[in-house]
C-alpha cells in the first residue's frame, strides 16, 4: 500500500500578507494596471516583431519551425491578451492549437498562412480600431479552424 | 472587480518574488503587476538554469513559473524544487501557462504547484491567487513521486462504491443512518429540560 506523508510547511507569505500597513486590493489593482499601461507600447512593439518572425518562419524550411512557430504564437497569445487585444490573442491561440503536436512535414501551410494574415490584419489601424471588423476577422478564422478540425 | 474585495488589505512590502518566464515581455508584464501589488523585491529568470541558480542563492516568498521556460523545463524544475531540501522547497508556486497541450495538463497537476493560472494574465486573477495562498489550509502531501499541496481542494469521502483507503474514510454514503431512526417521542425526551432528582 502506498504510504502518504502529510505535513504543514510554514508559509512566510501568509504572515507577510497579514502584517499591518500595506495597501488595499483596490489600490493594488489600480497600481498594477498603471504599471501595465506604462509598458504597453513596448510590449505591443514586441508582439509586432513576433508576428514578423512568425511570417518568416512560415515561409522558411528551418528545422523545428513548427515548434518555433508554436512558441511565437503562444507568446503573442499571452502578451496581446494581457493588453486587452482579445481577438489577436484568440487568433494566436487558434494557431497554437493548429500547430500543437504536428510534425514539420505535416504542417497545414495554408491554414497557418490564413492565421498569420488574420493576425496581421488585426494589427492594422483600420481593423484594430473597429470592433465589428475585428469580430468579422475572428469569426472567419474560427470557421476555418472548425473546418480544419473536422 | 469580481472575486477580490477591493477593501481587503495586503502587505507585500517585505515579500521577495521570483518570476520564471520564457519571454522578456511576459516577464515585464508580471513584474509590473507584482510591483503594483507592492512587492519590494521582484527577481526574474528567463531560463530554468538561471532560475535554479537563484533558488540556490536566495529564499523567496512566492515563485511564479511559466512551465514552458527552456523548452518545457519548468515542470522538471518545480518537481526537483519540491524534492530538494533547500529553503525554497515548500514556497508557494503559481504555474502560469499559455496554450496548454493535452499531455501537459496531467503534468501540470503532478508537479507540486499550489495553483495553475492560464494566460493571458490579468492583475485581478493573479491577486486572487496570491490571496488564496494566504487562505489555503491544504496540507502538503508526499505520496509516490509527488510532493506538493494536496491536490484535492474539498474532501468528499471515498469514491462511490469504494470503502476508501484511509482510516477516517466513512464506510457508507455521508448522511446514511447506521441504526433505526428514533421516534419523535425519544427525540423530545432528549431535548426536554429535565428536573434533576437529588
Short mmCIF file of C-alpha atoms in Angstrom, two decimals:
data_model
loop_
_atom_site.label_atom_id
_atom_site.label_comp_id
_atom_site.label_asym_id
_atom_site.label_seq_id
_atom_site.Cartn_x
_atom_site.Cartn_y
_atom_site.Cartn_z
CA UNK A 1 0.00 0.00 0.00
CA UNK A 2 1.29 3.47 -0.91
CA UNK A 3 2.34 5.48 2.12
CA UNK A 4 1.24 9.08 2.41
CA UNK A 5 3.05 11.70 4.47
CA UNK A 6 1.14 14.87 5.31
CA UNK A 7 2.71 17.99 6.72
CA UNK A 8 2.10 21.71 7.04
CA UNK A 9 5.17 23.70 6.00
CA UNK A 10 5.48 27.22 7.34
CA UNK A 11 4.47 29.72 4.64
CA UNK A 12 6.08 33.11 5.23
CA UNK A 13 3.87 34.72 2.57
CA UNK A 14 0.79 34.17 4.75
CA UNK A 15 2.37 36.09 7.63
CA UNK A 16 3.66 38.89 5.40
CA UNK A 17 0.28 39.41 3.73
CA UNK A 18 -1.39 39.79 7.12
CA UNK A 19 1.14 42.29 8.52
CA UNK A 20 -0.22 45.73 9.39
CA UNK A 21 0.16 48.55 6.89
CA UNK A 22 0.20 47.69 3.22
CA UNK A 23 -2.43 48.69 0.71
CA UNK A 24 -5.98 47.71 -0.20
CA UNK A 25 -6.69 45.25 -3.00
CA UNK A 26 -8.35 48.09 -4.93
CA UNK A 27 -5.17 50.18 -4.73
CA UNK A 28 -3.03 47.17 -5.66
CA UNK A 29 -5.09 46.54 -8.79
CA UNK A 30 -5.08 50.21 -9.81
CA UNK A 31 -1.29 50.39 -9.44
CA UNK A 32 -0.80 47.13 -11.32
CA UNK A 33 -2.94 48.41 -14.20
CA UNK A 34 -0.99 51.69 -14.26
CA UNK A 35 2.24 49.69 -14.38
CA UNK A 36 0.93 47.68 -17.32
CA UNK A 37 -0.07 50.85 -19.18
CA UNK A 38 3.50 52.13 -18.78
CA UNK A 39 4.91 49.19 -20.79
CA UNK A 40 2.03 48.83 -23.23
CA UNK A 41 3.72 50.38 -26.28
CA UNK A 42 6.94 48.46 -25.75
CA UNK A 43 5.12 45.13 -25.37
CA UNK A 44 2.90 45.70 -28.40
CA UNK A 45 6.00 46.54 -30.46
CA UNK A 46 7.28 43.14 -29.26
CA UNK A 47 4.06 41.49 -30.44
CA UNK A 48 4.58 43.04 -33.90
CA UNK A 49 8.15 41.74 -34.00
CA UNK A 50 6.90 38.26 -33.13
CA UNK A 51 4.33 38.49 -35.93
CA UNK A 52 7.13 39.30 -38.37
CA UNK A 53 9.14 36.39 -37.01
CA UNK A 54 6.11 34.12 -37.40
CA UNK A 55 5.69 35.19 -41.03
CA UNK A 56 9.35 34.46 -41.74
CA UNK A 57 9.21 31.07 -40.04
CA UNK A 58 6.10 30.08 -42.01
CA UNK A 59 7.94 30.80 -45.27
CA UNK A 60 11.18 29.08 -44.25
CA UNK A 61 12.26 25.46 -44.21
CA UNK A 62 14.13 25.76 -40.90
CA UNK A 63 14.40 22.70 -38.70
CA UNK A 64 11.78 22.56 -35.94
CA UNK A 65 9.94 25.52 -37.44
CA UNK A 66 6.63 24.13 -36.17
CA UNK A 67 7.95 24.22 -32.62
CA UNK A 68 9.33 27.74 -33.10
CA UNK A 69 6.07 28.99 -34.59
CA UNK A 70 4.15 27.42 -31.70
CA UNK A 71 6.37 29.23 -29.18
CA UNK A 72 5.99 32.52 -31.04
CA UNK A 73 2.19 32.20 -31.31
CA UNK A 74 1.98 31.27 -27.63
CA UNK A 75 3.83 34.45 -26.65
CA UNK A 76 1.58 36.57 -28.88
CA UNK A 77 -1.45 34.91 -27.28
CA UNK A 78 -0.25 35.82 -23.78
CA UNK A 79 1.11 39.30 -24.46
CA UNK A 80 -1.67 40.56 -26.74
CA UNK A 81 -4.20 39.22 -24.24
CA UNK A 82 -2.53 40.95 -21.30
CA UNK A 83 -3.13 44.29 -23.06
CA UNK A 84 -6.75 43.61 -23.96
CA UNK A 85 -6.21 42.66 -27.63
CA UNK A 86 -8.70 39.82 -27.23
CA UNK A 87 -9.21 38.96 -30.92
CA UNK A 88 -5.49 38.89 -31.69
CA UNK A 89 -4.94 36.76 -28.61
CA UNK A 90 -7.72 34.37 -29.67
CA UNK A 91 -6.29 34.10 -33.20
CA UNK A 92 -2.85 33.27 -31.79
CA UNK A 93 -4.42 30.64 -29.52
CA UNK A 94 -6.14 29.10 -32.52
CA UNK A 95 -2.78 28.94 -34.31
CA UNK A 96 -1.24 27.24 -31.26
CA UNK A 97 -3.98 24.59 -31.39
CA UNK A 98 -3.32 24.11 -35.10
CA UNK A 99 0.42 23.68 -34.54
CA UNK A 100 0.09 21.55 -31.45
CA UNK A 101 1.67 18.12 -31.89
CA UNK A 102 2.14 18.38 -35.67
CA UNK A 103 5.40 17.23 -37.24
CA UNK A 104 7.17 19.74 -39.51
CA UNK A 105 6.48 17.70 -42.66
CA UNK A 106 2.74 17.69 -41.93
CA UNK A 107 2.25 21.37 -41.09
CA UNK A 108 -1.02 22.70 -42.59
CA UNK A 109 0.64 25.52 -44.57
CA UNK A 110 -2.47 27.19 -45.97
CA UNK A 111 -4.28 27.27 -42.61
CA UNK A 112 -1.15 28.67 -40.96
CA UNK A 113 -0.95 31.39 -43.62
CA UNK A 114 -4.60 32.35 -43.10
CA UNK A 115 -3.99 32.63 -39.34
CA UNK A 116 -0.94 34.83 -39.80
CA UNK A 117 -2.74 37.03 -42.34
CA UNK A 118 -5.66 37.39 -39.93
CA UNK A 119 -3.32 38.31 -37.07
CA UNK A 120 -1.56 40.90 -39.21
CA UNK A 121 -4.92 42.33 -40.27
CA UNK A 122 -5.96 42.60 -36.62
CA UNK A 123 -2.92 44.84 -36.00
CA UNK A 124 -3.79 47.19 -38.89
CA UNK A 125 -5.14 50.51 -37.54
CA UNK A 126 -8.34 50.32 -39.65
CA UNK A 127 -9.19 46.91 -38.20
CA UNK A 128 -7.74 47.22 -34.69
CA UNK A 129 -9.86 50.31 -34.04
CA UNK A 130 -13.08 48.77 -35.36
CA UNK A 131 -14.81 46.20 -33.13
CA UNK A 132 -17.07 44.89 -35.93
CA UNK A 133 -14.11 44.35 -38.27
CA UNK A 134 -12.16 42.54 -35.55
CA UNK A 135 -15.12 40.28 -34.81
CA UNK A 136 -15.50 39.51 -38.55
CA UNK A 137 -11.83 38.52 -38.89
CA UNK A 138 -12.04 36.27 -35.85
CA UNK A 139 -15.31 34.73 -36.97
CA UNK A 140 -13.78 33.81 -40.35
CA UNK A 141 -10.81 32.29 -38.61
CA UNK A 142 -12.99 30.22 -36.29
CA UNK A 143 -14.87 28.87 -39.30
CA UNK A 144 -11.59 27.83 -40.86
CA UNK A 145 -10.35 26.24 -37.64
CA UNK A 146 -13.60 24.30 -37.35
CA UNK A 147 -13.32 23.03 -40.92
CA UNK A 148 -9.70 22.10 -40.31
CA UNK A 149 -10.61 20.17 -37.14
CA UNK A 150 -13.47 18.41 -38.90
CA UNK B 1 -13.65 43.64 -9.76
CA UNK B 2 -15.27 40.26 -9.19
CA UNK B 3 -13.56 37.87 -6.84
CA UNK B 4 -11.46 40.28 -4.79
CA UNK B 5 -12.94 42.58 -2.18
CA UNK B 6 -11.37 45.97 -3.00
CA UNK B 7 -11.12 46.75 0.71
CA UNK B 8 -9.07 43.65 1.56
CA UNK B 9 -5.70 44.76 2.90
CA UNK B 10 -2.46 43.12 1.83
CA UNK B 11 1.11 43.81 2.67
CA UNK B 12 3.74 42.53 0.27
CA UNK B 13 6.31 45.22 1.04
CA UNK B 14 8.70 42.65 2.56
CA UNK B 15 7.96 39.89 0.06
CA UNK B 16 10.52 38.56 -2.35
CA UNK B 17 9.14 37.07 -5.57
CA UNK B 18 10.87 35.07 -8.30
CA UNK B 19 9.38 35.21 -11.81
CA UNK B 20 10.48 32.47 -14.18
CA UNK B 21 9.32 33.30 -17.70
CA UNK B 22 10.29 32.30 -21.19
CA UNK B 23 9.73 35.70 -22.77
CA UNK B 24 11.14 39.08 -21.72
CA UNK B 25 7.85 40.88 -22.38
CA UNK B 26 5.81 38.35 -20.41
CA UNK B 27 8.27 38.77 -17.54
CA UNK B 28 7.81 42.55 -17.81
CA UNK B 29 4.03 42.11 -17.57
CA UNK B 30 4.32 40.00 -14.42
CA UNK B 31 6.91 42.32 -12.88
CA UNK B 32 4.71 45.39 -13.38
CA UNK B 33 1.77 43.61 -11.78
CA UNK B 34 3.86 42.47 -8.78
CA UNK B 35 5.29 45.96 -8.30
CA UNK B 36 1.76 47.34 -8.40
CA UNK B 37 0.85 44.91 -5.62
CA UNK B 38 3.61 46.47 -3.54
CA UNK B 39 6.18 43.68 -3.82
CA UNK B 40 9.53 45.19 -2.93
CA UNK B 41 11.82 42.57 -4.46
CA UNK B 42 11.00 41.19 -7.89
CA UNK B 43 13.61 38.87 -9.41
CA UNK B 44 13.37 37.44 -12.93
CA UNK B 45 14.88 34.48 -14.70
CA UNK B 46 14.38 33.80 -18.40
CA UNK B 47 15.76 30.26 -18.34
CA UNK B 48 15.44 27.35 -15.94
CA UNK B 49 19.18 27.12 -15.18
CA UNK B 50 19.27 30.81 -14.24
CA UNK B 51 16.22 30.29 -12.02
CA UNK B 52 17.78 27.29 -10.29
CA UNK B 53 20.91 29.29 -9.59
CA UNK B 54 18.78 32.00 -7.94
CA UNK B 55 16.83 29.40 -5.96
CA UNK B 56 20.06 28.05 -4.52
CA UNK B 57 21.25 31.52 -3.54
CA UNK B 58 18.16 33.17 -2.08
CA UNK B 59 14.94 32.41 -0.21
CA UNK B 60 11.75 33.59 -1.89
CA UNK B 61 8.21 34.06 -0.59
CA UNK B 62 6.45 33.32 -3.87
CA UNK B 63 7.58 31.77 -7.14
CA UNK B 64 5.73 32.24 -10.42
CA UNK B 65 6.73 29.84 -13.18
CA UNK B 66 5.81 29.58 -16.83
CA UNK B 67 6.45 25.84 -17.31
CA UNK B 68 7.31 26.36 -20.98
CA UNK B 69 10.54 28.10 -19.96
CA UNK B 70 13.62 26.48 -21.55
CA UNK B 71 11.58 24.19 -23.82
CA UNK B 72 9.20 22.94 -21.13
CA UNK B 73 11.83 22.54 -18.42
CA UNK B 74 9.69 24.44 -15.90
CA UNK B 75 7.85 21.24 -14.94
CA UNK B 76 11.05 19.39 -14.10
CA UNK B 77 12.41 22.43 -12.30
CA UNK B 78 9.39 22.63 -9.99
CA UNK B 79 9.35 18.89 -9.32
CA UNK B 80 13.02 18.97 -8.36
CA UNK B 81 12.46 22.02 -6.18
CA UNK B 82 9.78 20.15 -4.20
CA UNK B 83 12.11 17.18 -3.75
CA UNK B 84 15.01 19.37 -2.68
CA UNK B 85 15.86 20.09 0.91
CA UNK B 86 16.54 23.75 0.13
CA UNK B 87 14.92 26.76 1.77
CA UNK B 88 12.55 27.18 -1.19
CA UNK B 89 11.29 23.58 -1.31
CA UNK B 90 7.81 24.37 0.03
CA UNK B 91 7.44 28.00 -1.04
CA UNK B 92 4.08 28.72 -2.76
CA UNK B 93 4.35 28.30 -6.51
CA UNK B 94 1.90 29.56 -9.11
CA UNK B 95 2.23 27.97 -12.55
CA UNK B 96 1.25 30.33 -15.35
CA UNK B 97 0.80 28.82 -18.73
CA UNK B 98 -0.33 29.94 -22.16
CA UNK B 99 -1.77 27.45 -24.63
CA UNK B 100 -1.74 24.07 -22.89
CA UNK B 101 -1.28 20.87 -24.85
CA UNK B 102 -3.43 17.95 -23.69
CA UNK B 103 -0.43 15.99 -22.42
CA UNK B 104 0.70 18.92 -20.27
CA UNK B 105 -2.48 19.04 -18.18
CA UNK B 106 -1.62 15.94 -16.10
CA UNK B 107 1.99 17.06 -15.97
CA UNK B 108 0.97 20.43 -14.55
CA UNK B 109 -1.20 18.72 -11.92
CA UNK B 110 1.61 16.44 -10.79
CA UNK B 111 4.46 18.93 -10.42
CA UNK B 112 3.52 20.25 -6.98
CA UNK B 113 2.31 23.75 -7.80
CA UNK B 114 -0.12 25.47 -5.43
CA UNK B 115 -2.16 26.94 -8.26
CA UNK B 116 -2.36 26.83 -12.01
CA UNK B 117 -3.32 30.01 -13.86
CA UNK B 118 -3.84 30.32 -17.59
CA UNK B 119 -2.70 33.29 -19.61
CA UNK B 120 -3.50 35.96 -20.60
CA UNK B 121 -2.75 37.21 -17.11
CA UNK B 122 -4.81 39.95 -15.52
CA UNK B 123 -3.89 41.68 -12.26
CA UNK B 124 -7.25 40.61 -10.80
CA UNK B 125 -6.65 36.88 -11.41
CA UNK B 126 -3.12 37.00 -10.07
CA UNK B 127 -4.16 38.88 -6.94
CA UNK B 128 -6.94 36.36 -6.32
CA UNK B 129 -4.44 33.50 -6.47
CA UNK B 130 -1.99 35.25 -4.14
CA UNK B 131 -4.77 35.85 -1.63
CA UNK B 132 -5.86 32.20 -1.98
CA UNK B 133 -2.35 31.16 -0.91
CA UNK B 134 -2.89 33.08 2.32
CA UNK B 135 -6.15 31.23 2.99
CA UNK B 136 -5.05 27.84 1.70
CA UNK B 137 -5.26 25.28 4.51
CA UNK B 138 -4.37 22.24 2.42
CA UNK B 139 -1.51 20.20 3.82
CA UNK B 140 1.48 19.24 1.73
CA UNK B 141 1.48 15.57 0.86
CA UNK B 142 4.24 13.24 -0.16
CA UNK B 143 2.90 10.25 -1.99
CA UNK B 144 4.87 8.22 -4.51
CA UNK B 145 6.85 10.70 -6.57
CA UNK B 146 4.54 13.62 -5.75
CA UNK B 147 5.39 16.30 -3.21
CA UNK B 148 3.16 19.34 -3.08
CA UNK B 149 -0.13 20.68 -1.80
CA UNK B 150 -2.94 18.15 -1.50
CA UNK B 151 -4.46 18.13 -4.98
CA UNK B 152 -7.97 17.73 -3.56
CA UNK B 153 -9.46 21.07 -2.58
CA UNK B 154 -12.50 19.51 -0.94
CA UNK B 155 -12.81 16.20 0.92
CA UNK B 156 -15.96 14.42 -0.16
CA UNK B 157 -15.21 10.97 1.17
CA UNK B 158 -14.13 7.89 -0.80
CA UNK B 159 -15.36 7.36 -4.38
CA UNK B 160 -18.85 5.82 -4.68
CA UNK B 161 -18.78 2.03 -4.35
CA UNK B 162 -15.45 2.05 -2.54
CA UNK B 163 -14.72 1.72 1.18
CA UNK B 164 -11.83 4.17 0.90
CA UNK B 165 -8.23 3.64 1.90
CA UNK B 166 -7.88 6.00 4.83
CA UNK B 167 -8.58 5.27 8.49
CA UNK B 168 -11.07 8.14 8.70
CA UNK B 169 -12.91 7.35 5.45
CA UNK B 170 -16.59 6.83 6.22
CA UNK B 171 -17.73 3.39 5.14
CA UNK B 172 -21.18 4.37 3.86
CA UNK B 173 -22.55 7.40 1.99
CA UNK B 174 -22.50 10.51 4.14
CA UNK B 175 -25.81 11.01 5.94
CA UNK B 176 -26.88 7.35 5.87
CA UNK B 177 -28.17 6.22 9.28
CA UNK B 178 -26.38 3.21 10.73
CA UNK B 179 -29.18 2.34 13.22
CA UNK B 180 -33.01 2.67 13.21
CA UNK B 181 -34.39 6.20 13.35
CA UNK B 182 -35.55 7.44 16.75
CA UNK B 183 -39.22 8.19 17.30
CA UNK B 184 -40.33 11.82 17.80
CA UNK B 185 -41.06 10.96 21.49
CA UNK B 186 -37.50 9.80 22.02
CA UNK B 187 -36.15 12.99 20.42
CA UNK B 188 -38.49 15.15 22.54
CA UNK B 189 -37.34 13.41 25.69
CA UNK B 190 -33.71 14.06 24.81
CA UNK B 191 -34.12 17.80 24.37
CA UNK B 192 -36.78 18.43 27.06
CA UNK B 193 -35.41 20.14 30.19
CA UNK B 194 -35.33 17.52 32.93
CA UNK B 195 -35.86 18.09 36.64
CA UNK B 196 -32.85 16.73 38.40
CA UNK B 197 -33.70 14.37 41.24
CA UNK B 198 -31.49 14.93 44.24
#
